[in-house]
mmCIF file of C-alpha atoms in Angstrom:
data_model
loop_
_atom_site.group_PDB
_atom_site.id
_atom_site.type_symbol
_atom_site.label_atom_id
_atom_site.label_comp_id
_atom_site.label_asym_id
_atom_site.label_seq_id
_atom_site.Cartn_x
_atom_site.Cartn_y
_atom_site.Cartn_z
ATOM 1 C CA UNK N 49 66.626 61.526 -212.379
ATOM 2 C CA UNK N 50 69.941 60.503 -211.197
ATOM 3 C CA UNK N 51 72.907 62.858 -210.818
ATOM 4 C CA UNK N 52 76.788 62.153 -211.415
ATOM 5 C CA UNK N 53 77.898 60.220 -208.353
ATOM 6 C CA UNK N 54 74.603 58.622 -207.797
ATOM 7 C CA UNK N 55 74.006 55.041 -206.870
ATOM 8 C CA UNK N 56 74.027 53.748 -210.535
ATOM 9 C CA UNK N 57 77.780 54.403 -210.822
ATOM 10 C CA UNK N 58 78.718 52.379 -207.813
ATOM 11 C CA UNK N 59 78.708 48.836 -209.386
ATOM 12 C CA UNK N 60 81.295 49.906 -211.918
ATOM 13 C CA UNK N 61 83.465 51.420 -209.252
ATOM 14 C CA UNK N 62 83.132 48.247 -207.318
ATOM 15 C CA UNK N 63 84.241 46.215 -210.202
ATOM 16 C CA UNK N 64 87.405 48.285 -210.516
ATOM 17 C CA UNK N 65 88.158 47.977 -206.816
ATOM 18 C CA UNK N 66 87.653 44.185 -206.574
ATOM 19 C CA UNK N 67 91.382 43.543 -207.278
ATOM 20 C CA UNK N 68 92.699 45.997 -204.650
ATOM 21 C CA UNK N 69 90.283 45.786 -201.754
ATOM 22 C CA UNK N 70 90.391 42.680 -199.599
ATOM 23 C CA UNK N 71 89.655 41.770 -195.990
ATOM 24 C CA UNK N 72 92.388 43.131 -193.686
ATOM 25 C CA UNK N 73 94.194 41.064 -191.117
ATOM 26 C CA UNK N 74 92.985 41.608 -187.396
ATOM 27 C CA UNK N 75 96.289 42.534 -186.072
ATOM 28 C CA UNK N 76 96.727 45.713 -188.260
ATOM 29 C CA UNK N 77 93.227 46.462 -189.344
ATOM 30 C CA UNK N 78 93.520 50.172 -189.400
ATOM 31 C CA UNK N 79 96.980 50.357 -191.144
ATOM 32 C CA UNK N 80 96.143 47.701 -193.691
ATOM 33 C CA UNK N 81 92.740 49.358 -194.422
ATOM 34 C CA UNK N 82 94.334 52.711 -194.861
ATOM 35 C CA UNK N 83 97.053 51.301 -197.209
ATOM 36 C CA UNK N 84 94.211 49.806 -199.398
ATOM 37 C CA UNK N 85 92.065 52.927 -199.741
ATOM 38 C CA UNK N 86 95.252 54.940 -200.385
ATOM 39 C CA UNK N 87 95.946 52.630 -203.094
ATOM 40 C CA UNK N 88 92.502 52.899 -204.619
ATOM 41 C CA UNK N 89 92.842 56.920 -204.623
ATOM 42 C CA UNK N 90 96.545 56.990 -205.742
ATOM 43 C CA UNK N 91 96.032 54.490 -208.461
ATOM 44 C CA UNK N 92 93.051 56.349 -209.827
ATOM 45 C CA UNK N 93 90.569 53.556 -209.564
ATOM 46 C CA UNK N 94 87.989 56.036 -208.478
ATOM 47 C CA UNK N 95 88.795 58.957 -210.791
ATOM 48 C CA UNK N 96 88.884 62.525 -209.498
ATOM 49 C CA UNK N 97 85.321 63.908 -208.875
ATOM 50 C CA UNK N 98 83.733 60.583 -208.336
ATOM 51 C CA UNK N 99 82.440 59.098 -205.228
ATOM 52 C CA UNK N 100 84.033 56.348 -203.314
ATOM 53 C CA UNK N 101 81.678 53.275 -202.532
ATOM 54 C CA UNK N 102 79.271 53.715 -199.654
ATOM 55 C CA UNK N 103 80.708 53.324 -196.151
ATOM 56 C CA UNK N 104 78.912 49.870 -195.691
ATOM 57 C CA UNK N 105 80.269 48.603 -198.831
ATOM 58 C CA UNK N 106 83.807 49.654 -198.148
ATOM 59 C CA UNK N 107 83.654 48.387 -194.674
ATOM 60 C CA UNK N 108 82.397 44.913 -195.679
ATOM 61 C CA UNK N 109 85.091 44.680 -198.485
ATOM 62 C CA UNK N 110 87.754 45.454 -196.024
ATOM 63 C CA UNK N 111 86.309 43.405 -193.165
ATOM 64 C CA UNK N 112 86.401 46.317 -190.785
ATOM 65 C CA UNK N 113 83.857 48.275 -188.696
ATOM 66 C CA UNK N 114 82.415 51.412 -190.048
ATOM 67 C CA UNK N 115 83.962 53.267 -187.136
ATOM 68 C CA UNK N 116 87.461 52.300 -188.250
ATOM 69 C CA UNK N 117 86.582 53.198 -191.866
ATOM 70 C CA UNK N 118 85.683 56.587 -190.853
ATOM 71 C CA UNK N 119 88.999 57.086 -189.215
ATOM 72 C CA UNK N 120 90.676 55.843 -192.271
ATOM 73 C CA UNK N 121 88.588 58.357 -194.456
ATOM 74 C CA UNK N 122 89.301 61.141 -192.056
ATOM 75 C CA UNK N 123 93.087 60.770 -192.775
ATOM 76 C CA UNK N 124 92.395 60.908 -196.382
ATOM 77 C CA UNK N 125 90.462 64.086 -195.855
ATOM 78 C CA UNK N 126 93.126 65.606 -193.842
ATOM 79 C CA UNK N 127 95.663 64.878 -196.604
ATOM 80 C CA UNK N 128 93.473 66.642 -199.081
ATOM 81 C CA UNK N 129 92.773 63.459 -200.958
ATOM 82 C CA UNK N 130 88.977 63.213 -200.515
ATOM 83 C CA UNK N 131 86.053 65.331 -199.282
ATOM 84 C CA UNK N 132 82.932 64.510 -197.565
ATOM 85 C CA UNK N 133 79.678 66.064 -199.040
ATOM 86 C CA UNK N 134 76.288 65.899 -197.425
ATOM 87 C CA UNK N 135 72.807 65.571 -198.907
ATOM 88 C CA UNK N 136 71.035 63.299 -201.072
ATOM 89 C CA UNK N 137 74.001 62.927 -203.365
ATOM 90 C CA UNK N 138 76.546 63.197 -200.743
ATOM 91 C CA UNK N 139 79.345 60.804 -199.790
ATOM 92 C CA UNK N 140 83.129 60.683 -200.020
ATOM 93 C CA UNK N 141 84.440 62.281 -203.177
ATOM 94 C CA UNK N 142 88.143 61.940 -204.723
ATOM 95 C CA UNK N 143 89.606 65.314 -205.027
ATOM 96 C CA UNK N 144 92.001 66.278 -207.841
ATOM 97 C CA UNK N 145 95.733 65.164 -207.128
ATOM 98 C CA UNK N 146 97.843 67.736 -205.524
ATOM 99 C CA UNK N 147 101.381 67.620 -204.518
ATOM 100 C CA UNK N 148 101.989 68.459 -200.907
ATOM 101 C CA UNK N 149 105.299 69.534 -199.528
ATOM 102 C CA UNK N 150 105.406 66.150 -197.725
ATOM 103 C CA UNK N 151 104.766 64.265 -200.910
ATOM 104 C CA UNK N 152 107.525 66.190 -202.663
ATOM 105 C CA UNK N 153 109.952 65.624 -199.961
ATOM 106 C CA UNK N 154 109.077 62.017 -199.542
ATOM 107 C CA UNK N 155 109.792 61.302 -203.240
ATOM 108 C CA UNK N 156 113.049 63.290 -203.036
ATOM 109 C CA UNK N 157 114.056 60.894 -200.322
ATOM 110 C CA UNK N 158 113.078 57.923 -202.091
ATOM 111 C CA UNK N 159 115.748 58.379 -204.815
ATOM 112 C CA UNK N 160 118.260 55.749 -204.370
ATOM 113 C CA UNK N 161 116.280 53.783 -201.719
ATOM 114 C CA UNK N 162 114.962 50.397 -202.253
ATOM 115 C CA UNK N 163 111.955 50.687 -199.975
ATOM 116 C CA UNK N 164 110.991 47.028 -200.113
ATOM 117 C CA UNK N 165 114.435 45.952 -199.327
ATOM 118 C CA UNK N 166 114.485 48.424 -196.365
ATOM 119 C CA UNK N 167 111.311 47.325 -194.967
ATOM 120 C CA UNK N 168 112.180 43.499 -195.111
ATOM 121 C CA UNK N 169 115.653 44.002 -193.828
ATOM 122 C CA UNK N 170 114.158 46.055 -190.867
ATOM 123 C CA UNK N 171 111.664 43.165 -190.173
ATOM 124 C CA UNK N 172 114.420 40.508 -190.128
ATOM 125 C CA UNK N 173 116.626 42.559 -187.730
ATOM 126 C CA UNK N 174 113.658 43.631 -185.477
ATOM 127 C CA UNK N 175 112.070 40.181 -185.200
ATOM 128 C CA UNK N 176 115.589 38.424 -184.697
ATOM 129 C CA UNK N 177 116.371 40.930 -181.958
ATOM 130 C CA UNK N 178 113.006 40.494 -180.104
ATOM 131 C CA UNK N 179 113.470 36.649 -180.325
ATOM 132 C CA UNK N 180 117.084 36.763 -178.998
ATOM 133 C CA UNK N 181 116.058 39.061 -176.135
ATOM 134 C CA UNK N 182 113.387 36.714 -175.027
ATOM 135 C CA UNK N 183 115.266 33.401 -175.802
ATOM 136 C CA UNK N 184 118.439 34.426 -173.681
ATOM 137 C CA UNK N 185 116.415 36.432 -171.091
ATOM 138 C CA UNK N 186 117.461 39.803 -169.623
ATOM 139 C CA UNK N 187 119.044 40.744 -166.394
ATOM 140 C CA UNK N 188 117.046 42.956 -163.988
ATOM 141 C CA UNK N 189 119.077 45.912 -165.094
ATOM 142 C CA UNK N 190 118.319 45.317 -168.747
ATOM 143 C CA UNK N 191 114.789 44.508 -168.070
ATOM 144 C CA UNK N 192 114.517 48.082 -166.448
ATOM 145 C CA UNK N 193 116.049 49.735 -169.454
ATOM 146 C CA UNK N 194 113.515 48.101 -171.662
ATOM 147 C CA UNK N 195 110.636 49.035 -169.353
ATOM 148 C CA UNK N 196 112.026 52.702 -169.038
ATOM 149 C CA UNK N 197 112.333 52.898 -172.844
ATOM 150 C CA UNK N 198 108.813 51.806 -173.180
ATOM 151 C CA UNK N 199 107.347 54.240 -170.471
ATOM 152 C CA UNK N 200 109.068 57.146 -172.348
ATOM 153 C CA UNK N 201 107.152 56.351 -175.528
ATOM 154 C CA UNK N 202 103.819 56.364 -173.433
ATOM 155 C CA UNK N 203 104.484 59.779 -172.029
ATOM 156 C CA UNK N 204 105.856 61.300 -175.270
ATOM 157 C CA UNK N 205 104.401 64.405 -176.829
ATOM 158 C CA UNK N 206 103.709 64.008 -180.706
ATOM 159 C CA UNK N 207 106.720 66.039 -181.431
ATOM 160 C CA UNK N 208 109.022 63.618 -179.652
ATOM 161 C CA UNK N 209 107.209 60.369 -180.294
ATOM 162 C CA UNK N 210 109.329 59.095 -183.196
ATOM 163 C CA UNK N 211 112.497 59.779 -181.658
ATOM 164 C CA UNK N 212 111.507 57.903 -178.516
ATOM 165 C CA UNK N 213 109.989 55.123 -180.559
ATOM 166 C CA UNK N 214 113.464 54.866 -182.238
ATOM 167 C CA UNK N 215 115.030 54.656 -178.869
ATOM 168 C CA UNK N 216 112.734 51.765 -177.750
ATOM 169 C CA UNK N 217 113.447 49.723 -180.787
ATOM 170 C CA UNK N 218 117.215 50.455 -180.637
ATOM 171 C CA UNK N 219 117.282 49.515 -176.950
ATOM 172 C CA UNK N 220 115.758 46.127 -177.964
ATOM 173 C CA UNK N 221 118.448 45.721 -180.719
ATOM 174 C CA UNK N 222 121.328 46.547 -178.168
ATOM 175 C CA UNK N 223 119.804 44.149 -175.646
ATOM 176 C CA UNK N 224 120.013 41.303 -178.248
ATOM 177 C CA UNK N 225 123.753 41.085 -177.409
ATOM 178 C CA UNK N 226 124.869 41.350 -180.937
ATOM 179 C CA UNK N 227 126.819 44.513 -181.775
ATOM 180 C CA UNK N 228 126.816 43.642 -185.402
ATOM 181 C CA UNK N 229 122.848 43.526 -185.340
ATOM 182 C CA UNK N 230 122.597 46.837 -183.484
ATOM 183 C CA UNK N 231 124.775 48.586 -185.972
ATOM 184 C CA UNK N 232 122.806 47.134 -188.997
ATOM 185 C CA UNK N 233 119.565 48.235 -187.199
ATOM 186 C CA UNK N 234 120.807 51.670 -186.476
ATOM 187 C CA UNK N 235 121.475 52.134 -190.204
ATOM 188 C CA UNK N 236 118.349 50.703 -191.526
ATOM 189 C CA UNK N 237 116.266 52.616 -188.904
ATOM 190 C CA UNK N 238 117.980 55.861 -190.054
ATOM 191 C CA UNK N 239 116.662 55.127 -193.540
ATOM 192 C CA UNK N 240 113.316 54.333 -192.304
ATOM 193 C CA UNK N 241 112.923 57.515 -190.304
ATOM 194 C CA UNK N 242 113.775 59.654 -193.370
ATOM 195 C CA UNK N 243 110.681 58.193 -194.912
ATOM 196 C CA UNK N 244 108.413 58.181 -191.749
ATOM 197 C CA UNK N 245 109.221 61.894 -191.213
ATOM 198 C CA UNK N 246 107.385 62.665 -194.573
ATOM 199 C CA UNK N 247 104.189 61.203 -193.547
ATOM 200 C CA UNK N 248 101.780 62.300 -190.972
ATOM 201 C CA UNK N 249 101.632 60.999 -187.356
ATOM 202 C CA UNK N 250 98.194 59.372 -187.141
ATOM 203 C CA UNK N 251 96.855 59.196 -183.399
ATOM 204 C CA UNK N 252 94.961 55.840 -184.282
ATOM 205 C CA UNK N 253 98.179 54.272 -185.526
ATOM 206 C CA UNK N 254 100.226 55.474 -182.562
ATOM 207 C CA UNK N 255 97.664 54.157 -180.048
ATOM 208 C CA UNK N 256 97.830 50.680 -181.915
ATOM 209 C CA UNK N 257 101.621 50.991 -181.924
ATOM 210 C CA UNK N 258 101.755 51.513 -178.174
ATOM 211 C CA UNK N 259 99.466 48.376 -177.589
ATOM 212 C CA UNK N 260 101.900 46.400 -179.733
ATOM 213 C CA UNK N 261 104.997 47.869 -177.934
ATOM 214 C CA UNK N 262 103.413 46.987 -174.485
ATOM 215 C CA UNK N 263 102.538 43.401 -175.522
ATOM 216 C CA UNK N 264 106.089 43.044 -177.043
ATOM 217 C CA UNK N 265 107.905 44.043 -174.050
ATOM 218 C CA UNK N 266 105.730 41.742 -171.827
ATOM 219 C CA UNK N 267 106.453 38.773 -174.044
ATOM 220 C CA UNK N 268 110.215 39.537 -174.029
ATOM 221 C CA UNK N 269 110.150 39.892 -170.055
ATOM 222 C CA UNK N 270 108.253 36.578 -169.968
ATOM 223 C CA UNK N 271 110.976 35.032 -172.102
ATOM 224 C CA UNK N 272 108.369 33.937 -174.711
ATOM 225 C CA UNK N 273 110.513 34.041 -177.904
ATOM 226 C CA UNK N 274 107.813 32.812 -180.311
ATOM 227 C CA UNK N 275 105.288 35.556 -179.025
ATOM 228 C CA UNK N 276 108.020 38.179 -179.086
ATOM 229 C CA UNK N 277 108.795 37.387 -182.742
ATOM 230 C CA UNK N 278 105.292 37.310 -183.821
ATOM 231 C CA UNK N 279 104.160 40.624 -182.035
ATOM 232 C CA UNK N 280 107.430 42.379 -183.756
ATOM 233 C CA UNK N 281 106.653 40.985 -187.068
ATOM 234 C CA UNK N 282 102.999 42.289 -186.907
ATOM 235 C CA UNK N 283 104.327 45.677 -185.619
ATOM 236 C CA UNK N 284 106.774 46.061 -188.612
ATOM 237 C CA UNK N 285 104.092 44.837 -191.021
ATOM 238 C CA UNK N 286 101.823 47.694 -189.741
ATOM 239 C CA UNK N 287 104.617 50.268 -190.438
ATOM 240 C CA UNK N 288 105.223 48.816 -193.769
ATOM 241 C CA UNK N 289 101.514 49.064 -194.822
ATOM 242 C CA UNK N 290 101.400 52.787 -193.804
ATOM 243 C CA UNK N 291 104.519 53.564 -195.840
ATOM 244 C CA UNK N 292 103.358 51.638 -198.894
ATOM 245 C CA UNK N 293 99.936 53.447 -198.656
ATOM 246 C CA UNK N 294 101.460 56.911 -198.670
ATOM 247 C CA UNK N 295 104.167 56.001 -201.221
ATOM 248 C CA UNK N 296 101.363 54.899 -203.567
#
């Protein structure tokens, strides 16, 4: 006899998830997969106490490896949103919704903030700054500033990472040669940091961000404006996916 959460419930769950889960893009696979699974949980598409679809099913729906999916599920476990159970009727089960300090603080900070506007404006400024730096070229002194800002993020302890990440992006804005762009970016980044400070630092995401940072700096120094803009656009998209996921 089947028990609650056994396989006979999975097709119904799968039907409910069809409108949310979709193959992610290669560039931000972890971030976009996390966004989608967080949406599933926060929207209640899998009710409290029920099991998420099997790892193979979820990985296939998202177009990611099971290794990446397990990293996504680990984040959800650390946030107290799901729990893993072993045994014949085991799997990953959705826990009752709680309200962590982080969630409460995040929602307090959200008051009066148009998140989508903030994310889109940030992308416009960052993509524009990267393109300008590459198109106009940097002096050797400017190139050294950019390399140094990148190196500091690589060596940063977790407690300092977001501050040094901000400095790298602000350096790129300053090197664009537009004081107006720099001022606007500083303002939008301050708003963005208020939101980022309320979500956890995810090691997988930081590693991915560092890869993108390195590729971005290389493209700027190679004076490849198109590649610089595209890498920055994808980088901003990854951050936006994380925030949308945690904002629910």
